[in-house]
PDB file of C-alpha atoms in Angstrom:
ATOM      1  CA  UNK A   1      -9.702 -91.562  -1.888  1.00  0.00           C
ATOM      2  CA  UNK A   2     -12.356 -89.025  -0.893  1.00  0.00           C
ATOM      3  CA  UNK A   3      -9.795 -86.612   0.594  1.00  0.00           C
ATOM      4  CA  UNK A   4      -7.605 -86.838  -2.491  1.00  0.00           C
ATOM      5  CA  UNK A   5     -10.577 -86.100  -4.745  1.00  0.00           C
ATOM      6  CA  UNK A   6     -11.673 -83.178  -2.579  1.00  0.00           C
ATOM      7  CA  UNK A   7      -8.117 -81.807  -2.493  1.00  0.00           C
ATOM      8  CA  UNK A   8      -7.848 -81.916  -6.284  1.00  0.00           C
ATOM      9  CA  UNK A   9     -11.278 -80.308  -6.568  1.00  0.00           C
ATOM     10  CA  UNK A  10     -10.281 -77.543  -4.160  1.00  0.00           C
ATOM     11  CA  UNK A  11      -7.144 -76.878  -6.199  1.00  0.00           C
ATOM     12  CA  UNK A  12      -8.950 -76.647  -9.545  1.00  0.00           C
ATOM     13  CA  UNK A  13     -11.859 -74.611  -8.173  1.00  0.00           C
ATOM     14  CA  UNK A  14      -9.539 -72.162  -6.394  1.00  0.00           C
ATOM     15  CA  UNK A  15      -7.530 -71.482  -9.540  1.00  0.00           C
ATOM     16  CA  UNK A  16     -10.682 -71.273 -11.656  1.00  0.00           C
ATOM     17  CA  UNK A  17     -12.092 -68.718  -9.234  1.00  0.00           C
ATOM     18  CA  UNK A  18      -8.936 -66.630  -9.600  1.00  0.00           C
ATOM     19  CA  UNK A  19      -9.319 -66.754 -13.389  1.00  0.00           C
ATOM     20  CA  UNK A  20     -13.031 -65.936 -13.152  1.00  0.00           C
ATOM     21  CA  UNK A  21     -12.481 -62.997 -10.818  1.00  0.00           C
ATOM     22  CA  UNK A  22      -9.879 -61.681 -13.271  1.00  0.00           C
ATOM     23  CA  UNK A  23     -12.170 -62.257 -16.256  1.00  0.00           C
ATOM     24  CA  UNK A  24     -15.092 -60.445 -14.615  1.00  0.00           C
ATOM     25  CA  UNK A  25     -13.384 -57.617 -12.753  1.00  0.00           C
ATOM     26  CA  UNK A  26      -9.809 -57.316 -14.044  1.00  0.00           C
ATOM     27  CA  UNK A  27      -7.228 -56.133 -11.523  1.00  0.00           C
ATOM     28  CA  UNK A  28      -9.961 -55.312  -9.040  1.00  0.00           C
ATOM     29  CA  UNK A  29     -11.042 -58.936  -9.101  1.00  0.00           C
ATOM     30  CA  UNK A  30      -7.525 -60.101  -8.274  1.00  0.00           C
ATOM     31  CA  UNK A  31      -7.267 -57.676  -5.371  1.00  0.00           C
ATOM     32  CA  UNK A  32     -10.653 -58.863  -4.109  1.00  0.00           C
ATOM     33  CA  UNK A  33      -9.538 -62.493  -4.331  1.00  0.00           C
ATOM     34  CA  UNK A  34      -6.417 -61.620  -2.329  1.00  0.00           C
ATOM     35  CA  UNK A  35      -8.539 -60.291   0.528  1.00  0.00           C
ATOM     36  CA  UNK A  36     -10.801 -63.340   0.410  1.00  0.00           C
ATOM     37  CA  UNK A  37      -7.969 -65.875   0.186  1.00  0.00           C
ATOM     38  CA  UNK A  38      -5.919 -64.607   3.131  1.00  0.00           C
ATOM     39  CA  UNK A  39      -8.945 -64.928   5.419  1.00  0.00           C
ATOM     40  CA  UNK A  40     -10.037 -68.350   4.137  1.00  0.00           C
ATOM     41  CA  UNK A  41      -6.518 -69.807   4.178  1.00  0.00           C
ATOM     42  CA  UNK A  42      -6.004 -68.848   7.811  1.00  0.00           C
ATOM     43  CA  UNK A  43      -9.296 -70.495   8.775  1.00  0.00           C
ATOM     44  CA  UNK A  44      -8.705 -73.623   6.692  1.00  0.00           C
ATOM     45  CA  UNK A  45      -5.218 -74.134   8.130  1.00  0.00           C
ATOM     46  CA  UNK A  46      -6.811 -75.134  11.444  1.00  0.00           C
ATOM     47  CA  UNK A  47      -8.094 -78.366   9.877  1.00  0.00           C
ATOM     48  CA  UNK A  48      -5.627 -81.246   9.513  1.00  0.00           C
ATOM     49  CA  UNK A  49      -6.209 -83.997   6.950  1.00  0.00           C
ATOM     50  CA  UNK A  50      -4.422 -86.941   5.380  1.00  0.00           C
ATOM     51  CA  UNK A  51      -3.967 -86.611   1.615  1.00  0.00           C
ATOM     52  CA  UNK A  52      -1.946 -89.009  -0.572  1.00  0.00           C
ATOM     53  CA  UNK A  53      -0.621 -90.626   2.590  1.00  0.00           C
ATOM     54  CA  UNK A  54       0.652 -87.295   3.962  1.00  0.00           C
ATOM     55  CA  UNK A  55      -0.751 -85.474   6.966  1.00  0.00           C
ATOM     56  CA  UNK A  56      -1.136 -81.795   6.150  1.00  0.00           C
ATOM     57  CA  UNK A  57      -3.110 -78.750   7.171  1.00  0.00           C
ATOM     58  CA  UNK A  58      -5.671 -77.379   4.775  1.00  0.00           C
ATOM     59  CA  UNK A  59      -5.126 -73.847   3.585  1.00  0.00           C
ATOM     60  CA  UNK A  60      -2.077 -74.596   1.442  1.00  0.00           C
ATOM     61  CA  UNK A  61      -4.105 -74.561  -1.766  1.00  0.00           C
ATOM     62  CA  UNK A  62      -5.995 -71.328  -1.154  1.00  0.00           C
ATOM     63  CA  UNK A  63      -2.878 -69.675   0.267  1.00  0.00           C
ATOM     64  CA  UNK A  64      -0.904 -70.700  -2.818  1.00  0.00           C
ATOM     65  CA  UNK A  65      -3.464 -68.976  -5.016  1.00  0.00           C
ATOM     66  CA  UNK A  66      -2.057 -65.698  -3.660  1.00  0.00           C
ATOM     67  CA  UNK A  67       1.172 -66.425  -5.531  1.00  0.00           C
ATOM     68  CA  UNK A  68      -0.869 -67.032  -8.677  1.00  0.00           C
ATOM     69  CA  UNK A  69      -2.504 -63.619  -8.233  1.00  0.00           C
ATOM     70  CA  UNK A  70       0.774 -61.730  -7.833  1.00  0.00           C
ATOM     71  CA  UNK A  71       2.321 -63.577 -10.795  1.00  0.00           C
ATOM     72  CA  UNK A  72      -0.630 -62.612 -13.026  1.00  0.00           C
ATOM     73  CA  UNK A  73      -0.390 -58.983 -11.916  1.00  0.00           C
ATOM     74  CA  UNK A  74       3.381 -58.981 -12.392  1.00  0.00           C
ATOM     75  CA  UNK A  75       3.131 -60.539 -15.855  1.00  0.00           C
ATOM     76  CA  UNK A  76       0.209 -58.546 -17.238  1.00  0.00           C
ATOM     77  CA  UNK A  77       0.876 -55.233 -15.498  1.00  0.00           C
ATOM     78  CA  UNK A  78       3.751 -54.058 -13.312  1.00  0.00           C
ATOM     79  CA  UNK A  79       5.727 -55.035 -10.250  1.00  0.00           C
ATOM     80  CA  UNK A  80       4.006 -52.179  -8.429  1.00  0.00           C
ATOM     81  CA  UNK A  81       0.566 -53.654  -9.156  1.00  0.00           C
ATOM     82  CA  UNK A  82       1.686 -57.019  -7.767  1.00  0.00           C
ATOM     83  CA  UNK A  83       3.169 -55.320  -4.710  1.00  0.00           C
ATOM     84  CA  UNK A  84      -0.179 -53.645  -4.070  1.00  0.00           C
ATOM     85  CA  UNK A  85      -1.840 -57.064  -3.786  1.00  0.00           C
ATOM     86  CA  UNK A  86       0.718 -58.103  -1.159  1.00  0.00           C
ATOM     87  CA  UNK A  87      -0.022 -55.074   0.998  1.00  0.00           C
ATOM     88  CA  UNK A  88      -3.773 -55.522   0.576  1.00  0.00           C
ATOM     89  CA  UNK A  89      -3.451 -59.090   1.849  1.00  0.00           C
ATOM     90  CA  UNK A  90      -1.294 -57.992   4.773  1.00  0.00           C
ATOM     91  CA  UNK A  91      -3.739 -55.237   5.740  1.00  0.00           C
ATOM     92  CA  UNK A  92      -6.698 -57.617   5.564  1.00  0.00           C
ATOM     93  CA  UNK A  93      -4.892 -60.219   7.668  1.00  0.00           C
ATOM     94  CA  UNK A  94      -3.970 -57.678  10.338  1.00  0.00           C
ATOM     95  CA  UNK A  95      -7.458 -56.145  10.353  1.00  0.00           C
ATOM     96  CA  UNK A  96      -9.220 -59.507  10.608  1.00  0.00           C
ATOM     97  CA  UNK A  97      -6.980 -60.601  13.473  1.00  0.00           C
ATOM     98  CA  UNK A  98      -7.547 -57.399  15.468  1.00  0.00           C
ATOM     99  CA  UNK A  99     -11.302 -57.232  14.895  1.00  0.00           C
ATOM    100  CA  UNK A 100     -11.888 -60.892  15.734  1.00  0.00           C
ATOM    101  CA  UNK A 101      -9.770 -60.669  18.879  1.00  0.00           C
ATOM    102  CA  UNK A 102     -12.061 -57.846  20.043  1.00  0.00           C
ATOM    103  CA  UNK A 103     -15.149 -59.818  18.966  1.00  0.00           C
ATOM    104  CA  UNK A 104     -14.369 -62.924  21.011  1.00  0.00           C
ATOM    105  CA  UNK A 105     -13.990 -60.834  24.164  1.00  0.00           C
ATOM    106  CA  UNK A 106     -17.724 -60.068  24.187  1.00  0.00           C
ATOM    107  CA  UNK A 107     -19.692 -61.966  26.816  1.00  0.00           C
ATOM    108  CA  UNK A 108     -22.273 -64.045  24.899  1.00  0.00           C
ATOM    109  CA  UNK A 109     -25.928 -64.114  25.784  1.00  0.00           C
ATOM    110  CA  UNK A 110     -27.193 -67.312  27.388  1.00  0.00           C
ATOM    111  CA  UNK A 111     -29.122 -68.046  24.178  1.00  0.00           C
ATOM    112  CA  UNK A 112     -25.893 -68.077  22.154  1.00  0.00           C
ATOM    113  CA  UNK A 113     -24.699 -71.524  21.089  1.00  0.00           C
ATOM    114  CA  UNK A 114     -21.993 -70.588  18.574  1.00  0.00           C
ATOM    115  CA  UNK A 115     -19.757 -68.331  20.634  1.00  0.00           C
ATOM    116  CA  UNK A 116     -17.488 -71.102  21.895  1.00  0.00           C
ATOM    117  CA  UNK A 117     -16.905 -72.337  18.356  1.00  0.00           C
ATOM    118  CA  UNK A 118     -16.124 -68.852  17.058  1.00  0.00           C
ATOM    119  CA  UNK A 119     -13.722 -68.379  19.941  1.00  0.00           C
ATOM    120  CA  UNK A 120     -12.058 -71.712  19.214  1.00  0.00           C
ATOM    121  CA  UNK A 121     -11.502 -70.689  15.584  1.00  0.00           C
ATOM    122  CA  UNK A 122     -10.248 -67.169  16.138  1.00  0.00           C
ATOM    123  CA  UNK A 123      -8.332 -67.550  19.403  1.00  0.00           C
ATOM    124  CA  UNK A 124      -5.071 -67.751  17.538  1.00  0.00           C
ATOM    125  CA  UNK A 125      -1.951 -67.983  19.619  1.00  0.00           C
ATOM    126  CA  UNK A 126       0.130 -64.785  19.231  1.00  0.00           C
ATOM    127  CA  UNK A 127       3.117 -66.871  18.126  1.00  0.00           C
ATOM    128  CA  UNK A 128       1.164 -68.545  15.304  1.00  0.00           C
ATOM    129  CA  UNK A 129      -0.291 -65.224  14.177  1.00  0.00           C
ATOM    130  CA  UNK A 130       3.143 -63.591  14.179  1.00  0.00           C
ATOM    131  CA  UNK A 131       4.597 -66.547  12.259  1.00  0.00           C
ATOM    132  CA  UNK A 132       1.856 -66.335   9.634  1.00  0.00           C
ATOM    133  CA  UNK A 133       2.172 -62.577   9.158  1.00  0.00           C
ATOM    134  CA  UNK A 134       5.977 -62.657   8.980  1.00  0.00           C
ATOM    135  CA  UNK A 135       6.088 -65.572   6.552  1.00  0.00           C
ATOM    136  CA  UNK A 136       3.448 -63.973   4.335  1.00  0.00           C
ATOM    137  CA  UNK A 137       5.185 -60.617   4.106  1.00  0.00           C
ATOM    138  CA  UNK A 138       8.663 -61.996   3.421  1.00  0.00           C
ATOM    139  CA  UNK A 139       7.652 -64.702   0.934  1.00  0.00           C
ATOM    140  CA  UNK A 140       5.176 -62.597  -1.021  1.00  0.00           C
ATOM    141  CA  UNK A 141       7.584 -59.698  -1.383  1.00  0.00           C
ATOM    142  CA  UNK A 142      10.267 -62.112  -2.583  1.00  0.00           C
ATOM    143  CA  UNK A 143       7.871 -63.634  -5.111  1.00  0.00           C
ATOM    144  CA  UNK A 144       7.022 -60.227  -6.581  1.00  0.00           C
ATOM    145  CA  UNK A 145      10.659 -59.107  -6.710  1.00  0.00           C
ATOM    146  CA  UNK A 146      12.035 -62.335  -8.190  1.00  0.00           C
ATOM    147  CA  UNK A 147       9.300 -62.686 -10.813  1.00  0.00           C
ATOM    148  CA  UNK A 148       9.856 -59.081 -11.938  1.00  0.00           C
ATOM    149  CA  UNK A 149      13.609 -59.671 -12.129  1.00  0.00           C
ATOM    150  CA  UNK A 150      13.151 -62.753 -14.327  1.00  0.00           C
ATOM    151  CA  UNK A 151      10.581 -60.946 -16.481  1.00  0.00           C
ATOM    152  CA  UNK A 152      13.051 -58.168 -17.176  1.00  0.00           C
ATOM    153  CA  UNK A 153      15.847 -60.629 -17.903  1.00  0.00           C
ATOM    154  CA  UNK A 154      13.881 -62.872 -20.263  1.00  0.00           C
ATOM    155  CA  UNK A 155      11.729 -60.107 -21.771  1.00  0.00           C
ATOM    156  CA  UNK A 156       8.403 -61.908 -21.205  1.00  0.00           C
ATOM    157  CA  UNK A 157       9.729 -65.236 -22.525  1.00  0.00           C
ATOM    158  CA  UNK A 158       9.814 -68.443 -20.454  1.00  0.00           C
ATOM    159  CA  UNK A 159       6.698 -67.608 -18.438  1.00  0.00           C
ATOM    160  CA  UNK A 160       6.630 -71.144 -17.023  1.00  0.00           C
ATOM    161  CA  UNK A 161      10.124 -70.627 -15.607  1.00  0.00           C
ATOM    162  CA  UNK A 162       9.276 -67.279 -14.029  1.00  0.00           C
ATOM    163  CA  UNK A 163       6.102 -68.612 -12.528  1.00  0.00           C
ATOM    164  CA  UNK A 164       7.460 -71.858 -11.116  1.00  0.00           C
ATOM    165  CA  UNK A 165      10.854 -70.674  -9.916  1.00  0.00           C
ATOM    166  CA  UNK A 166       9.544 -67.536  -8.196  1.00  0.00           C
ATOM    167  CA  UNK A 167       6.632 -69.379  -6.580  1.00  0.00           C
ATOM    168  CA  UNK A 168       8.512 -72.482  -5.435  1.00  0.00           C
ATOM    169  CA  UNK A 169      11.436 -70.525  -3.982  1.00  0.00           C
ATOM    170  CA  UNK A 170       9.025 -68.137  -2.262  1.00  0.00           C
ATOM    171  CA  UNK A 171       6.998 -71.042  -0.909  1.00  0.00           C
ATOM    172  CA  UNK A 172      10.230 -72.503   0.475  1.00  0.00           C
ATOM    173  CA  UNK A 173      10.933 -69.209   2.235  1.00  0.00           C
ATOM    174  CA  UNK A 174       7.358 -69.056   3.533  1.00  0.00           C
ATOM    175  CA  UNK A 175       7.468 -72.626   4.809  1.00  0.00           C
ATOM    176  CA  UNK A 176      10.839 -72.151   6.498  1.00  0.00           C
ATOM    177  CA  UNK A 177       9.948 -68.886   8.243  1.00  0.00           C
ATOM    178  CA  UNK A 178       6.529 -70.076   9.423  1.00  0.00           C
ATOM    179  CA  UNK A 179       7.722 -73.483  10.645  1.00  0.00           C
ATOM    180  CA  UNK A 180      10.677 -72.099  12.593  1.00  0.00           C
ATOM    181  CA  UNK A 181       8.771 -69.247  14.246  1.00  0.00           C
ATOM    182  CA  UNK A 182       5.664 -71.301  14.999  1.00  0.00           C
ATOM    183  CA  UNK A 183       7.144 -74.615  16.102  1.00  0.00           C
ATOM    184  CA  UNK A 184      10.801 -74.241  17.154  1.00  0.00           C
ATOM    185  CA  UNK A 185      11.013 -75.172  20.825  1.00  0.00           C
ATOM    186  CA  UNK A 186       7.431 -76.444  20.779  1.00  0.00           C
ATOM    187  CA  UNK A 187       7.894 -79.766  18.953  1.00  0.00           C
ATOM    188  CA  UNK A 188      10.960 -82.016  18.591  1.00  0.00           C
ATOM    189  CA  UNK A 189      13.044 -81.264  15.516  1.00  0.00           C
ATOM    190  CA  UNK A 190      12.051 -84.573  13.922  1.00  0.00           C
ATOM    191  CA  UNK A 191       8.388 -83.543  14.104  1.00  0.00           C
ATOM    192  CA  UNK A 192       9.181 -80.069  12.790  1.00  0.00           C
ATOM    193  CA  UNK A 193      11.023 -81.676   9.900  1.00  0.00           C
ATOM    194  CA  UNK A 194       8.034 -83.840   9.048  1.00  0.00           C
ATOM    195  CA  UNK A 195       5.681 -80.848   9.123  1.00  0.00           C
ATOM    196  CA  UNK A 196       8.062 -78.869   6.921  1.00  0.00           C
ATOM    197  CA  UNK A 197       8.567 -81.647   4.363  1.00  0.00           C
ATOM    198  CA  UNK A 198       4.885 -82.501   4.044  1.00  0.00           C
ATOM    199  CA  UNK A 199       3.854 -78.869   3.611  1.00  0.00           C
ATOM    200  CA  UNK A 200       6.597 -78.235   1.067  1.00  0.00           C
ATOM    201  CA  UNK A 201       5.663 -81.227  -1.070  1.00  0.00           C
ATOM    202  CA  UNK A 202       2.051 -80.078  -1.235  1.00  0.00           C
ATOM    203  CA  UNK A 203       3.060 -76.500  -2.029  1.00  0.00           C
ATOM    204  CA  UNK A 204       5.353 -77.550  -4.884  1.00  0.00           C
ATOM    205  CA  UNK A 205       2.551 -79.625  -6.423  1.00  0.00           C
ATOM    206  CA  UNK A 206       0.191 -76.662  -6.228  1.00  0.00           C
ATOM    207  CA  UNK A 207       2.819 -74.288  -7.657  1.00  0.00           C
ATOM    208  CA  UNK A 208       3.330 -76.483 -10.729  1.00  0.00           C
ATOM    209  CA  UNK A 209      -0.421 -76.853 -11.244  1.00  0.00           C
ATOM    210  CA  UNK A 210      -1.047 -73.098 -11.368  1.00  0.00           C
ATOM    211  CA  UNK A 211       1.158 -72.615 -14.458  1.00  0.00           C
ATOM    212  CA  UNK A 212      -1.619 -73.119 -17.074  1.00  0.00           C
ATOM    213  CA  UNK A 213      -3.710 -70.498 -15.306  1.00  0.00           C
ATOM    214  CA  UNK A 214      -0.947 -67.882 -15.588  1.00  0.00           C
ATOM    215  CA  UNK A 215      -0.796 -68.533 -19.342  1.00  0.00           C
ATOM    216  CA  UNK A 216      -4.588 -68.362 -19.543  1.00  0.00           C
ATOM    217  CA  UNK A 217      -4.633 -65.005 -17.748  1.00  0.00           C
ATOM    218  CA  UNK A 218      -1.970 -63.598 -20.075  1.00  0.00           C
ATOM    219  CA  UNK A 219      -3.927 -64.808 -23.102  1.00  0.00           C
ATOM    220  CA  UNK A 220      -7.092 -63.101 -21.860  1.00  0.00           C
ATOM    221  CA  UNK A 221      -5.161 -59.856 -21.457  1.00  0.00           C
ATOM    222  CA  UNK A 222      -3.524 -60.096 -24.891  1.00  0.00           C
ATOM    223  CA  UNK A 223      -6.866 -60.825 -26.596  1.00  0.00           C
ATOM    224  CA  UNK A 224      -8.425 -57.729 -25.068  1.00  0.00           C
ATOM    225  CA  UNK A 225     -10.894 -59.634 -22.902  1.00  0.00           C
ATOM    226  CA  UNK A 226      -9.614 -57.817 -19.819  1.00  0.00           C
ATOM    227  CA  UNK A 227     -10.154 -54.072 -19.899  1.00  0.00           C
ATOM    228  CA  UNK A 228      -8.231 -52.904 -16.843  1.00  0.00           C
TER     229      UNK A 228
END
């Protein structure tokens, strides 16, 4: 049960860190978390674990926190503020990929003993990188648009519905785009289906669990704890 306990801990800590960054730094804190999360999620995804009997890649939890960030920005501010977080994440992801691809081309000194490990981590296949970037951009933009549409329709009521429906549908889009681009023609369709189903189950669980944190963030804003 150690993996299950660690997974639950990672989920709670990630969402608490989002709330703390918002409490301490307001919108700036959420934008900072976006930059941090896109980098960490793409490193964590390289590790595969078994949780609750399902084999899954890490990174789903931290990546899902990006949807929490855009939902908080969309709820407490404007669609434009949420959209800004999406583009910040995209810029950071592109920049990190380019800079690290240049970095791993350096010839290491004979005293270096970490270069091969750094190369192993950041030598992302172009197809995987393209899949990640495409899925991120499409799903995050959908999340921002759909949440804003529901917010306008329900006039700030039914926050739980806006949060869960926009996030789960967007996660479905993200999972579909990434899985097809990254694995179609690489693995048999039965394997692709297993990867898709496992990832989606985990993402839905995370999406439901972030709901209290959206309410908490709105409460902090309404009580005047957040000043920007």
